[in-house]
Coordinates of C-alpha atoms and ligand atoms in Angstrom, one line a residue:
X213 CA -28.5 -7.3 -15.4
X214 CA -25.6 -9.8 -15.5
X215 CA -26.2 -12.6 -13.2
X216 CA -23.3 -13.0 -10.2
X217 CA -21.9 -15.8 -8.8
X218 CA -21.7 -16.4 -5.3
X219 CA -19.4 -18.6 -4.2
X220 CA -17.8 -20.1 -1.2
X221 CA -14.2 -19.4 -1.5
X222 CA -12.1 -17.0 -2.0
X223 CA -9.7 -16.9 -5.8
X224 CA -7.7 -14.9 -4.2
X225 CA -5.0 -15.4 -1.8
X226 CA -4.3 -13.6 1.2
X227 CA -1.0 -12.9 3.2
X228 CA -0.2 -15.4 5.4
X229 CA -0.1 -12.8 8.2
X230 CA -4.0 -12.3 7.6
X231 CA -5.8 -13.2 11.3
X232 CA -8.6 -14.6 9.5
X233 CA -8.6 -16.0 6.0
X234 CA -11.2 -14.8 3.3
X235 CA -12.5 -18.5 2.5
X236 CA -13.4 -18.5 6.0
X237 CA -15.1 -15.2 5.9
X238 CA -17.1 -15.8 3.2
X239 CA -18.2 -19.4 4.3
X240 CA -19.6 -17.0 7.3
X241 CA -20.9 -14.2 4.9
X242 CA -21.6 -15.5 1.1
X243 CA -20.5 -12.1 -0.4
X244 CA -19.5 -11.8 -3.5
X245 CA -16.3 -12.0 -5.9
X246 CA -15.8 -9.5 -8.2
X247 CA -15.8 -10.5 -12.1
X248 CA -11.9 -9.9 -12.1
X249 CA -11.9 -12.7 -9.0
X250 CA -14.3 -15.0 -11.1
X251 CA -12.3 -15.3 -14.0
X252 CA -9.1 -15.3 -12.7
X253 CA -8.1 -12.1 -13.2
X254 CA -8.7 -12.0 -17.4
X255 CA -11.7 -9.8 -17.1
X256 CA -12.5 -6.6 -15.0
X257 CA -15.9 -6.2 -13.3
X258 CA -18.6 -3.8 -15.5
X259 CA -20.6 -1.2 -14.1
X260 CA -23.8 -3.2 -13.6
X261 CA -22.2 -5.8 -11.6
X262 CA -20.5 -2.9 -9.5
X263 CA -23.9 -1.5 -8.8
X264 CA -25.2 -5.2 -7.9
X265 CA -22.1 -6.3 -5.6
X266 CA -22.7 -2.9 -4.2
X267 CA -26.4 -3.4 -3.1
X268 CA -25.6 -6.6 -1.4
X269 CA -23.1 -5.1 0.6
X270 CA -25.5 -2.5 1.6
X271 CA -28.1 -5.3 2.6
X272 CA -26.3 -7.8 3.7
X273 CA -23.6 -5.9 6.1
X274 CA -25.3 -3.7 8.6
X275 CA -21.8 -1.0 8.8
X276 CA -21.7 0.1 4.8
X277 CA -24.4 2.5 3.2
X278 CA -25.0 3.0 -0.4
X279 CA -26.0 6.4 -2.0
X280 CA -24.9 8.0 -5.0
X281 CA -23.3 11.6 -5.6
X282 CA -24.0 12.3 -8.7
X283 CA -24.1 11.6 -13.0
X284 CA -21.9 10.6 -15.5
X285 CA -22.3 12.1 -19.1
X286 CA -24.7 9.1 -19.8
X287 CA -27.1 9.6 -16.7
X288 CA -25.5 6.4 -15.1
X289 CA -25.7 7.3 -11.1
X290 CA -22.3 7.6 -9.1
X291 CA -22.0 4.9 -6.7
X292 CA -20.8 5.9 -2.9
X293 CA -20.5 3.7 -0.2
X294 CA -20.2 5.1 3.1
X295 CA -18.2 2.9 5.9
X296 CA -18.5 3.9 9.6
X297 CA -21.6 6.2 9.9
X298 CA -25.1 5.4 10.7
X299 CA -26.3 6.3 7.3
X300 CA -24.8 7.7 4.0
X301 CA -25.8 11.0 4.3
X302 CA -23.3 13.7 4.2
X303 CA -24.8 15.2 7.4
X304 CA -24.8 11.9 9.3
X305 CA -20.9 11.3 7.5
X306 CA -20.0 15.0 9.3
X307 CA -21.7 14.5 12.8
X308 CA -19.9 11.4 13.2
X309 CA -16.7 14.0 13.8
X310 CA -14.7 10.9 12.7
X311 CA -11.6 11.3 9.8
X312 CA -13.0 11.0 6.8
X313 CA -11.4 8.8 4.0
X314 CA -12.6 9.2 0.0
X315 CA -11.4 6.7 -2.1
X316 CA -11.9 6.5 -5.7
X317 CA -11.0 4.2 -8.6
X318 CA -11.7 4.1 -12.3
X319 CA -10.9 7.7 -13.0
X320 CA -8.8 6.6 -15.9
X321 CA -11.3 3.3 -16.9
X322 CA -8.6 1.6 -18.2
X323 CA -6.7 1.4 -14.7
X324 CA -9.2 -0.9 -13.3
X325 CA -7.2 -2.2 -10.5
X326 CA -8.1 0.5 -7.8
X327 CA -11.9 -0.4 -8.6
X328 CA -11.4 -4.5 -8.2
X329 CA -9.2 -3.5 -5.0
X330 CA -12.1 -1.3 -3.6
X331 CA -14.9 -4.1 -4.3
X332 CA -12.3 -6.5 -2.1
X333 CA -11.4 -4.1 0.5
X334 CA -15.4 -3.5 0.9
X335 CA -15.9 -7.6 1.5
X336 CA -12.9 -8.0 3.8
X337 CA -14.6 -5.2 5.9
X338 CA -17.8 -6.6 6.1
X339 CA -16.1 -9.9 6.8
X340 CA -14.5 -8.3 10.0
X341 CA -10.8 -8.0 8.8
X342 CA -10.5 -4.2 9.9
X343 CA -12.5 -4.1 13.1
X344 CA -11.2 -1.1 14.4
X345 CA -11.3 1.0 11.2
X346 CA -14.9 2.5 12.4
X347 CA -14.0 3.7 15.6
X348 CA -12.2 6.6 13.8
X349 CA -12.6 7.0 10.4
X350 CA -15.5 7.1 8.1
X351 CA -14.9 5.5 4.9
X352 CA -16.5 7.1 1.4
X353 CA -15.9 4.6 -1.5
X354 CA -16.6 5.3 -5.0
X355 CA -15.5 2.2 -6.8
X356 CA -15.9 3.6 -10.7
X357 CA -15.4 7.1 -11.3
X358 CA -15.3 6.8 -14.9
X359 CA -18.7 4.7 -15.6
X360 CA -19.3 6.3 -18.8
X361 CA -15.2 4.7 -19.9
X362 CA -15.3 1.8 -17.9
X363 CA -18.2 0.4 -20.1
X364 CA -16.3 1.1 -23.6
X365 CA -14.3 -1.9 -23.1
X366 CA -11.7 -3.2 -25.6
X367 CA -8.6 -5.1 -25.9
X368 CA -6.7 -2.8 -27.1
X369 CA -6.9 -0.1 -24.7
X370 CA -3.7 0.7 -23.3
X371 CA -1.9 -2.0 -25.3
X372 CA 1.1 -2.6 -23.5
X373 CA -0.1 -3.0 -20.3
X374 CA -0.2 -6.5 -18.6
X375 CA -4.4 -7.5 -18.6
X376 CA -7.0 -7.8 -18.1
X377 CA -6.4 -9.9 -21.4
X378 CA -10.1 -9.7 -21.9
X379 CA -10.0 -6.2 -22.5
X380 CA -10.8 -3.1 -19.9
X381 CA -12.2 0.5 -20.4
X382 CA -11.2 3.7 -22.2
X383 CA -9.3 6.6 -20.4
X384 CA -11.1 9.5 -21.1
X385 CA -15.3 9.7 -20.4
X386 CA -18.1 9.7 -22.6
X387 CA -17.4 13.2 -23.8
X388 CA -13.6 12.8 -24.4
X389 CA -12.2 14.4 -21.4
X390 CA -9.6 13.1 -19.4
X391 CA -11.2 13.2 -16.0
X392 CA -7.8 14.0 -14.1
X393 CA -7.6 17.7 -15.7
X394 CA -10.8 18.5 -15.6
X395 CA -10.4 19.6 -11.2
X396 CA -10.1 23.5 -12.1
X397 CA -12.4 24.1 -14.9
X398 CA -15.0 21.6 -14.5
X399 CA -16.6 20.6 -17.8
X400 CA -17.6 17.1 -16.9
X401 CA -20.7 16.4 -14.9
X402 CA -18.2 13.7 -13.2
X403 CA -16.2 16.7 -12.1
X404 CA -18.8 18.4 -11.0
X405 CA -19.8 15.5 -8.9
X406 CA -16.4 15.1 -7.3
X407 CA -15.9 18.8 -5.9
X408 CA -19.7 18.5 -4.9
X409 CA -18.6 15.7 -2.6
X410 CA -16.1 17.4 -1.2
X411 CA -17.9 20.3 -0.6
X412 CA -21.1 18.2 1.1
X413 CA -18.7 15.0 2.9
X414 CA -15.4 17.2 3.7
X415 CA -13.6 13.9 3.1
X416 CA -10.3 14.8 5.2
X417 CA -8.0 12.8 3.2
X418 CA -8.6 11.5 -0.8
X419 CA -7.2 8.8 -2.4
X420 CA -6.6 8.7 -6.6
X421 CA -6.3 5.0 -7.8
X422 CA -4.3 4.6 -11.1
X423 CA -2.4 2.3 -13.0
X424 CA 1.1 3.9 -14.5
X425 CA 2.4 5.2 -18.0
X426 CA 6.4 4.7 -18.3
X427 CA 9.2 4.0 -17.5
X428 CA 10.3 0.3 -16.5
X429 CA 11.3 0.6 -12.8
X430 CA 11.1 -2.2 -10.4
X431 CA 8.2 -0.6 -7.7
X432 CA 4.9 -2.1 -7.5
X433 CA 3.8 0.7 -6.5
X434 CA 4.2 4.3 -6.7
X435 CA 2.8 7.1 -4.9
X436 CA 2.2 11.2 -5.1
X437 CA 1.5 13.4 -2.2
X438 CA 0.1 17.1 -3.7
X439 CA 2.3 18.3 -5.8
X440 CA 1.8 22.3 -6.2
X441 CA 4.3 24.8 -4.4
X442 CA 1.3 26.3 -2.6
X443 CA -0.2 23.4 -0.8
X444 CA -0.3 23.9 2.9
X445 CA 3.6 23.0 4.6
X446 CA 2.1 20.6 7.2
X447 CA 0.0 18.5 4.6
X448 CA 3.6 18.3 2.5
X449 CA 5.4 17.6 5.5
X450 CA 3.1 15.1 7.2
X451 CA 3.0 12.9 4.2
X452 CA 7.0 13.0 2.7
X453 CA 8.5 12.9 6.5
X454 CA 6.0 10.8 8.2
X455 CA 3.0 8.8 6.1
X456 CA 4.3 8.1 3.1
X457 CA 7.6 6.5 4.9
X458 CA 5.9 4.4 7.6
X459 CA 3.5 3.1 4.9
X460 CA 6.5 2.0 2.8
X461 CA 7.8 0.6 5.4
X462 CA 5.0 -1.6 6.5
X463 CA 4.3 -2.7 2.9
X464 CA 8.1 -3.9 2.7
X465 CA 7.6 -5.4 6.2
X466 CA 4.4 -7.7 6.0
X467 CA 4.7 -8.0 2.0
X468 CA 8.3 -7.8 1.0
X469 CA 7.3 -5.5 -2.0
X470 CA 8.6 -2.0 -2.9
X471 CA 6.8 1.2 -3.1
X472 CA 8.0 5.0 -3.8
X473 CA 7.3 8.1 -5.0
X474 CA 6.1 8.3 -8.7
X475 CA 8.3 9.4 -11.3
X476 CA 10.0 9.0 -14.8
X477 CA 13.7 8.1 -15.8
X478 CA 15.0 11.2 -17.7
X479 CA 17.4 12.9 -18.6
X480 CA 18.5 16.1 -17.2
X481 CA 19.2 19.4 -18.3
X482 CA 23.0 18.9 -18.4
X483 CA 22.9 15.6 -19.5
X484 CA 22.2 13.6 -16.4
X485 CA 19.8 11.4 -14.8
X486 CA 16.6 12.5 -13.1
X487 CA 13.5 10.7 -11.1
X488 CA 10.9 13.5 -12.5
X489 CA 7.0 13.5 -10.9
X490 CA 4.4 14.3 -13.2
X491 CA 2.7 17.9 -12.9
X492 CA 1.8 20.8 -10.3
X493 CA -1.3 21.7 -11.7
X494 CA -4.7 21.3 -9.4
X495 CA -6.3 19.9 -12.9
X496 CA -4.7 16.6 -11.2
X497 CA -7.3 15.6 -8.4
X498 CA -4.2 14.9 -5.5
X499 CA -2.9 18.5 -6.3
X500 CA -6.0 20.1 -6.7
X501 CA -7.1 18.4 -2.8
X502 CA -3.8 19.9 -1.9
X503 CA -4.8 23.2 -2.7
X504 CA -8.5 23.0 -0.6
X505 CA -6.3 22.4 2.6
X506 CA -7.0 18.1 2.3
X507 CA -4.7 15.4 2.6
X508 CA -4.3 14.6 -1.1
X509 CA -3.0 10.8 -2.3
X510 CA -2.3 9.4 -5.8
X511 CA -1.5 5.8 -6.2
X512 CA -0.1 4.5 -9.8
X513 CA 0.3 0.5 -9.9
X514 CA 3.3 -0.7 -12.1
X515 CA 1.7 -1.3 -15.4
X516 CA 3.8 -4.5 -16.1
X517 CA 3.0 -6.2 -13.4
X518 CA 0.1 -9.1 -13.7
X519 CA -3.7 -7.2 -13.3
X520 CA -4.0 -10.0 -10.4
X521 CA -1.1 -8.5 -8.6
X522 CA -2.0 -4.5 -9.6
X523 CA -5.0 -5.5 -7.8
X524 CA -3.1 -6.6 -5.0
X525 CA -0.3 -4.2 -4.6
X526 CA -3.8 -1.5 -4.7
X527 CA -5.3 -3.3 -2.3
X528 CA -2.4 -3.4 0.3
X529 CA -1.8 0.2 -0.1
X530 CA -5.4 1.4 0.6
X531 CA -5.1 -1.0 3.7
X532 CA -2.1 0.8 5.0
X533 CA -3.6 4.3 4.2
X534 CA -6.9 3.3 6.3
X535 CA -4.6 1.6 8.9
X536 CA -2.5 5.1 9.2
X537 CA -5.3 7.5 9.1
X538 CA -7.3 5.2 11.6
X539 CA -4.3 5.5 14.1
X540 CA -3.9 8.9 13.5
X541 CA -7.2 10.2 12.9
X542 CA -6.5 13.2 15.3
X543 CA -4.0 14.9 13.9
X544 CA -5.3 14.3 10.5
X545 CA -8.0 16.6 11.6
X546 CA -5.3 18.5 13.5
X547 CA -3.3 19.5 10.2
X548 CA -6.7 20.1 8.1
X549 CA -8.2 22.4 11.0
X550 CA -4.7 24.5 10.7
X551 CA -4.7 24.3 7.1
X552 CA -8.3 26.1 7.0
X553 CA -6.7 28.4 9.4
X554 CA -4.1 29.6 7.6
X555 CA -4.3 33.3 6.3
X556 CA -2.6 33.5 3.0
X557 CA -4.2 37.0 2.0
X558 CA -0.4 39.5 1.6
X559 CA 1.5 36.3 1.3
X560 CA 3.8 35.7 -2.2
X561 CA 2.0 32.4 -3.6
X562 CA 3.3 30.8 -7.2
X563 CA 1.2 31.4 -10.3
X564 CA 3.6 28.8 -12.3
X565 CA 6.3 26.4 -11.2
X566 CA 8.7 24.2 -12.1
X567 CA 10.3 20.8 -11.0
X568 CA 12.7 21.6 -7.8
X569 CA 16.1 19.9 -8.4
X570 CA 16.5 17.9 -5.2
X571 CA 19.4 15.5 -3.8
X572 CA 21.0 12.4 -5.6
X573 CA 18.2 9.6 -5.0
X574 CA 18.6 5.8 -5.5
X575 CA 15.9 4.8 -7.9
X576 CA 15.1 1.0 -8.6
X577 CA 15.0 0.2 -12.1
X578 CA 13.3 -2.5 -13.8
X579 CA 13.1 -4.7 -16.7
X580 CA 10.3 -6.3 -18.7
X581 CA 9.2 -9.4 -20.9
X582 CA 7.4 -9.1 -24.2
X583 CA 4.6 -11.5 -24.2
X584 CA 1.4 -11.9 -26.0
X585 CA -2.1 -11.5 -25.0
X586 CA -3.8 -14.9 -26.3
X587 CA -7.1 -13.5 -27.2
X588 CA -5.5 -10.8 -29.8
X589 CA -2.2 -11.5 -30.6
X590 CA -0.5 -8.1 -29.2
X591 CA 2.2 -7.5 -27.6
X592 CA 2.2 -6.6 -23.4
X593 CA 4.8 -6.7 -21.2
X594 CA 5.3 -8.2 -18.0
X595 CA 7.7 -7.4 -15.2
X596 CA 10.4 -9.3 -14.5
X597 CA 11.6 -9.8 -11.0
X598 CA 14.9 -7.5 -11.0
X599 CA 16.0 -4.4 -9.4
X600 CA 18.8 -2.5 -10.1
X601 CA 19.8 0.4 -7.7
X602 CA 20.3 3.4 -10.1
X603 CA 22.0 6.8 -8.8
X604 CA 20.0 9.9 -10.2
X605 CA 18.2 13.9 -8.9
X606 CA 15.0 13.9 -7.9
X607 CA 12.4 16.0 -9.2
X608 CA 9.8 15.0 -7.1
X609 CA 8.4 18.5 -5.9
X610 CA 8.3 21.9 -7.4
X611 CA 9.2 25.4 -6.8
X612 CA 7.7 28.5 -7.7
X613 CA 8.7 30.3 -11.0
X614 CA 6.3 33.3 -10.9
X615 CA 4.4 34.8 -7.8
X616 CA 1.7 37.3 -7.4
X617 CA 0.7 38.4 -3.5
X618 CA -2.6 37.1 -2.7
X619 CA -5.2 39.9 -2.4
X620 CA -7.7 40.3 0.2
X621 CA -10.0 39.6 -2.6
X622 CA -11.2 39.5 -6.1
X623 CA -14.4 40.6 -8.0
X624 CA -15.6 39.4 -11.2
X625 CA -18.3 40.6 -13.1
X626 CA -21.5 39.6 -14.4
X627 CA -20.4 39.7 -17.7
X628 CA -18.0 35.9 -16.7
X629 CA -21.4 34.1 -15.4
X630 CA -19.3 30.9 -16.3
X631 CA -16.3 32.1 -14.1
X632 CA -18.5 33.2 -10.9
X633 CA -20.8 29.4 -11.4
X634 CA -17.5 27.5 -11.2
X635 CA -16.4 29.6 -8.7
X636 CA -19.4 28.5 -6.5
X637 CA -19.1 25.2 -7.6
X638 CA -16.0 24.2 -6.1
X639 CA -17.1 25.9 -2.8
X640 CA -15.6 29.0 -2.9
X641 CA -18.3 31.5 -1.0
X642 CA -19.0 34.1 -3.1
X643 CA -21.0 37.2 -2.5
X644 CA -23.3 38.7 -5.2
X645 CA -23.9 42.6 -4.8
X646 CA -27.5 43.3 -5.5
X647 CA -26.8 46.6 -6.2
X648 CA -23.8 48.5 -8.4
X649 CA -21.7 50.5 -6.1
X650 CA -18.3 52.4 -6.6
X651 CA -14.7 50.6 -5.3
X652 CA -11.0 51.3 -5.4
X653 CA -9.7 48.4 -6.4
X654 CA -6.5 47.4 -9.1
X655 CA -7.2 45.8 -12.9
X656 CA -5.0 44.2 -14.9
X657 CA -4.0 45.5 -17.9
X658 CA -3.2 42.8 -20.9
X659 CA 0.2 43.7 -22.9
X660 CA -0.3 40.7 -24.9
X661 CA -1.6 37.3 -24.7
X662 CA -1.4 33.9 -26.7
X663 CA -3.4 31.3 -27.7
X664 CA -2.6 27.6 -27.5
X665 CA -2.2 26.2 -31.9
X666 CA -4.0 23.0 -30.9
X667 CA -6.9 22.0 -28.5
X668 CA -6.2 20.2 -25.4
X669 CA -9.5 19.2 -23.3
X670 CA -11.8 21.1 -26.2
X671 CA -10.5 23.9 -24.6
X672 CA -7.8 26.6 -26.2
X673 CA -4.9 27.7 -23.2
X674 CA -4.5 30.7 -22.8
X675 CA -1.4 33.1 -21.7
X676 CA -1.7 36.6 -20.7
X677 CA 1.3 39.0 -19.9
X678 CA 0.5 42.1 -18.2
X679 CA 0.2 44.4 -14.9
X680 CA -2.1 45.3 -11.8
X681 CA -3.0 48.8 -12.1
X682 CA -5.1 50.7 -9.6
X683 CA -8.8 51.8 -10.6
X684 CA -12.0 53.5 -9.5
X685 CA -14.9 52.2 -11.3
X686 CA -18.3 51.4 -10.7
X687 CA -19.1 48.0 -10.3
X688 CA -22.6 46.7 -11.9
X689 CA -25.3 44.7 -9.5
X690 CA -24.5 40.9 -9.6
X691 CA -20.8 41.5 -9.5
X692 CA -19.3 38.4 -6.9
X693 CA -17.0 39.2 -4.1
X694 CA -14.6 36.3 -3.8
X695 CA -12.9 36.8 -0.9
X696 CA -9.5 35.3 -0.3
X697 CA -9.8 35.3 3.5
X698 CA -11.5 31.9 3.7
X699 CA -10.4 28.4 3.7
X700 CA -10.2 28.2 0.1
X701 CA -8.7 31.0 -0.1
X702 CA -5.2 29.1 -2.1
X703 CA -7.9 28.0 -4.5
X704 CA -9.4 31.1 -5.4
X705 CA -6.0 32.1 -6.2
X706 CA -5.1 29.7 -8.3
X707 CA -8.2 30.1 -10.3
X708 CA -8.7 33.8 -10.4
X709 CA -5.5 35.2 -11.0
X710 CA -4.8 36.1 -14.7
X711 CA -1.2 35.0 -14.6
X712 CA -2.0 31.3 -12.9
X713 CA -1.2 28.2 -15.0
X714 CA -4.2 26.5 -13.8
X715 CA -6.7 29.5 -13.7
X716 CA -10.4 30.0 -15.2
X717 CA -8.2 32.5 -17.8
X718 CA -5.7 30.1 -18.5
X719 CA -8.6 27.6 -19.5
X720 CA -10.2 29.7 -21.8
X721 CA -13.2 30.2 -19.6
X722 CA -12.5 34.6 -19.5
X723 CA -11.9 34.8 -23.7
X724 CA -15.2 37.0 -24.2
X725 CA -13.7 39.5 -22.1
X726 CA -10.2 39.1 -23.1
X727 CA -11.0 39.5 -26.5
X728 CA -12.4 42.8 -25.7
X729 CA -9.2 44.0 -24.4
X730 CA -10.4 43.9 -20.6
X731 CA -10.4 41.1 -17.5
X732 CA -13.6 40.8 -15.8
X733 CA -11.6 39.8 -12.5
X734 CA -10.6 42.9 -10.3
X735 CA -8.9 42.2 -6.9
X736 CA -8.4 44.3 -3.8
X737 CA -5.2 44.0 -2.9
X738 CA -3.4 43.2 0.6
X739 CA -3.3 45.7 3.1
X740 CA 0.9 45.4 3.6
X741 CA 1.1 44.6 7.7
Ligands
ZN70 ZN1 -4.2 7.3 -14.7

């Protein structure tokens, strides 16, 4: 166990407009610095000193909890602490009937900012910066998603990007998998962890930390909201017309810095320019929250920019989106309550989608410096302080190429075990019949389907082309009824229908059967009202 320091001051500086400064803070509570703080911003903070930094919050600040939810590949425990409830327990987190706000770093353990920023936002809490966050909002923190990649640091993991110079973790975890497409099929215990979270906590509103790919634009920040076509309209709506705005503003306001919506300078189809988001798919965590009726939020801190000031364009943004939920915790819980409401059984939902071409945006590009990283030589790059208005279409949402009408409900058979466990495991109730009984209901016959040349996740994607057909047949004892009428019903939908491009099928996880020449997913299909 590393030993910390604990020092008196703070390394790092706070906006002028601050009440109370850190140093003074500290002087009053001796917590601790993170390792990025205590070596001026050349190394990032390991998962030991996490776990210790984290157990002297718990003791030493009466309002913050420590628990864990759950295992990473190598057995190291999940750190989660809870803000604003008497204890960490998901039942005493609930009964609260505060907003509750996840926030995670590390997913990718090479973007280490969102972790350093959630270790810092923890002490300025405890230190009595945010005094009114705990009248209405719970806080749920997990600092380092990734533990397994966050440990397998070197200095040449993701090369171009500006520190820490003494090297930081790997993107994918211990068994390979990129953590941030693993939301739908669930083959990481870290996965399996996260959608058990949500299922016990019911965390109202989730926040991705991340650190961006790309192009050279001249944001500190960038931001998603969900991204697929079937998220619910008041989630879209409350965060492009209202939270995403006002927090933009406020940043620009008490900071002077620029944030926006995520996206890549491309070209377009006939030869033009385009500000194109990343990907639909609930494999991504903020699109997959989308889809369970939650308030879904990606952040992705310019790459170029120092680690120092990652950290701090991080840290400001998680301060505005606890500041915004705090003051509107209501209807937070308002638009969640009508999202879980919604009926979308007999309703057209996509299967697949594509970018929507939108209006002509401006788009501030960037530029960068080459410099070297002392320690080993290589090239990174560092932003340089210009901005140049650019004309181009956004592609920042997407539309619906392919739609199937949700069915009242789907049955799968024993025969997919691994389909009906994941099923369960994301929350979906699911009833198992005891006995075999006799149904009308429709199958879908497979005209062809492909497989995927290469692997992507260890898995094989797979496309099938075909029809619903309607069937008698007798259905054997443990078949699940998944019905669609239920709050998760847009998730069920996107994982159990055979034509979805995010799907159990699509992943691989139905081959057996497919092989055979049969899908082990039936449905029963809308009543037309
Ligand atoms: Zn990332």
């Amino acid at each position: 166990m590393p030993r910390l320091a604990v020092l008196a001051a703070a390394a790092f500086t706070l906006s002028a407009a601050a009440t109370r400064t850190e140093a003074q803070t500290f002087q009053e509570n001796d917590l601790l610095l993170t390792r990025a703080e205590r070596t001026d911003f050349r190394e990032t903070t390991r998962y030991d000193e996490v776990m210790e930094i984290a157990r002297l919050f718990a003791e030493r600040s009466p309002d913050i909890h420590l628990t864990t939810f759950g295992y990473t590949m190598e057995g190291r425990a999940l750190p989660l602490l809870v803000v604003g409830a008497p204890d960490a327990s998901a039942a005493a987190v609930r009964a609260t009937g505060k907003t509750r706000v996840y926030l995670q770093g590390d997913i990718h353990a090479g973007e280490v900012c969102g972790k350093e920023a959630l270790l810092m936002l923890l002490r300025r809490y405890a230190s009595g910066v945010y005094p009114a966050w705990a009248d209405s909002v719970v806080l749920l923190v997990a600092p380092i998603y990734n533990a397994d990649g966050n440990e397998r640091i070197r200095l040449d993991n993701r090369p171009r990007q500006n520190g820490p110079i003494g090297g930081m973790g790997q993107r994918p975890n211990a068994q390979g998998l990129d953590l941030n497409r693993d939301h739908t099929k669930l083959d990481s215990p870290e996965a399996h962890a996260f959608v058990r979270l949500l299922n016990d906590y019911d965390p109202h509103v989730v926040v991705d930390l991340h650190t961006t790919n790309g192009t050279h634009h001249a944001y500190q920040l960038t931001y998603a909201p969900p991204l697929h076509p079937n998220t619910p309209v008041g989630i879209d709506r409350f965060l492009r017309v209202r939270w995403l705005p006002e927090l933009t503003e406020r940043i620009r306001e008490k900071h002077g810095w620029e944030y926006y919506y995520y996206g890549n300078a491309q070209r377009t189809p006939d030869g033009g320019q385009g500000w194109y988001t990343f990907d639909h798919r609930p494999r991504f965590q903020n699109n997959y929250v989308g889809l369970r009726n939650r308030i879904g939020i990606l952040s992705e801190a310019y790459a170029y920019l120092t680690f120092e000031d990652r950290v701090r364009a991080t840290l400001w943004f998680v301060e505005e989106v606890v500041d915004f939920a705090a003051q509107n915790a209501t209807r937070i819980r308002d638009i969640t309550t009508t999202a879980d409401r919604e009926r979308v059984v007999g309703r057209d939902l996509a299967t697949r989608a594509d970018f929507l071409e939108g209006e002509q945006v401006t788009i501030r590009m960037g530029e960068v410096d080459r410099e070297r990283n002392p320690f080993s030589g290589e090239v990174v790059l560092r932003r340089r302080d210009v901005s140049e208005p650019t004309r181009m279409t956004d592609f920042g949402a997407f539309r619906p190429t392919e739609t199937a009408t949700a069915p009242e409900a789907y049955y799968i058979l024993p025969e997919a075990e691994e389909a009906i466990v994941r099923t369960e495991a994301h929350g979906i109730t699911v009833v198992r019949y005891a006995n075999a009984r006799r149904v009308s209901a429709e199958q879908f016959v497979v005209d062809s389907t492909v497989v995927a040349d290469g692997e992507f996740q260890g898995r094989r994607e797979r496309t099938v082309w075909g029809r619903w057909e309607p069937v008698t047949l007798e259905l054997p004892a443990g078949t699940a009824y998944v019905s669609v009428d239920q709050p998760l019903g847009r998730l069920a939908f996107t994982l159990l229908e055979p034509r979805s491009d995010d799907g159990f099928l699509a992943w691989g996880i139905l081959d057996a059967s497919v092989e055979k020449g049969s899908l082990p997913v039936l449905r029963v299909a809308a009543i037309r009202r």
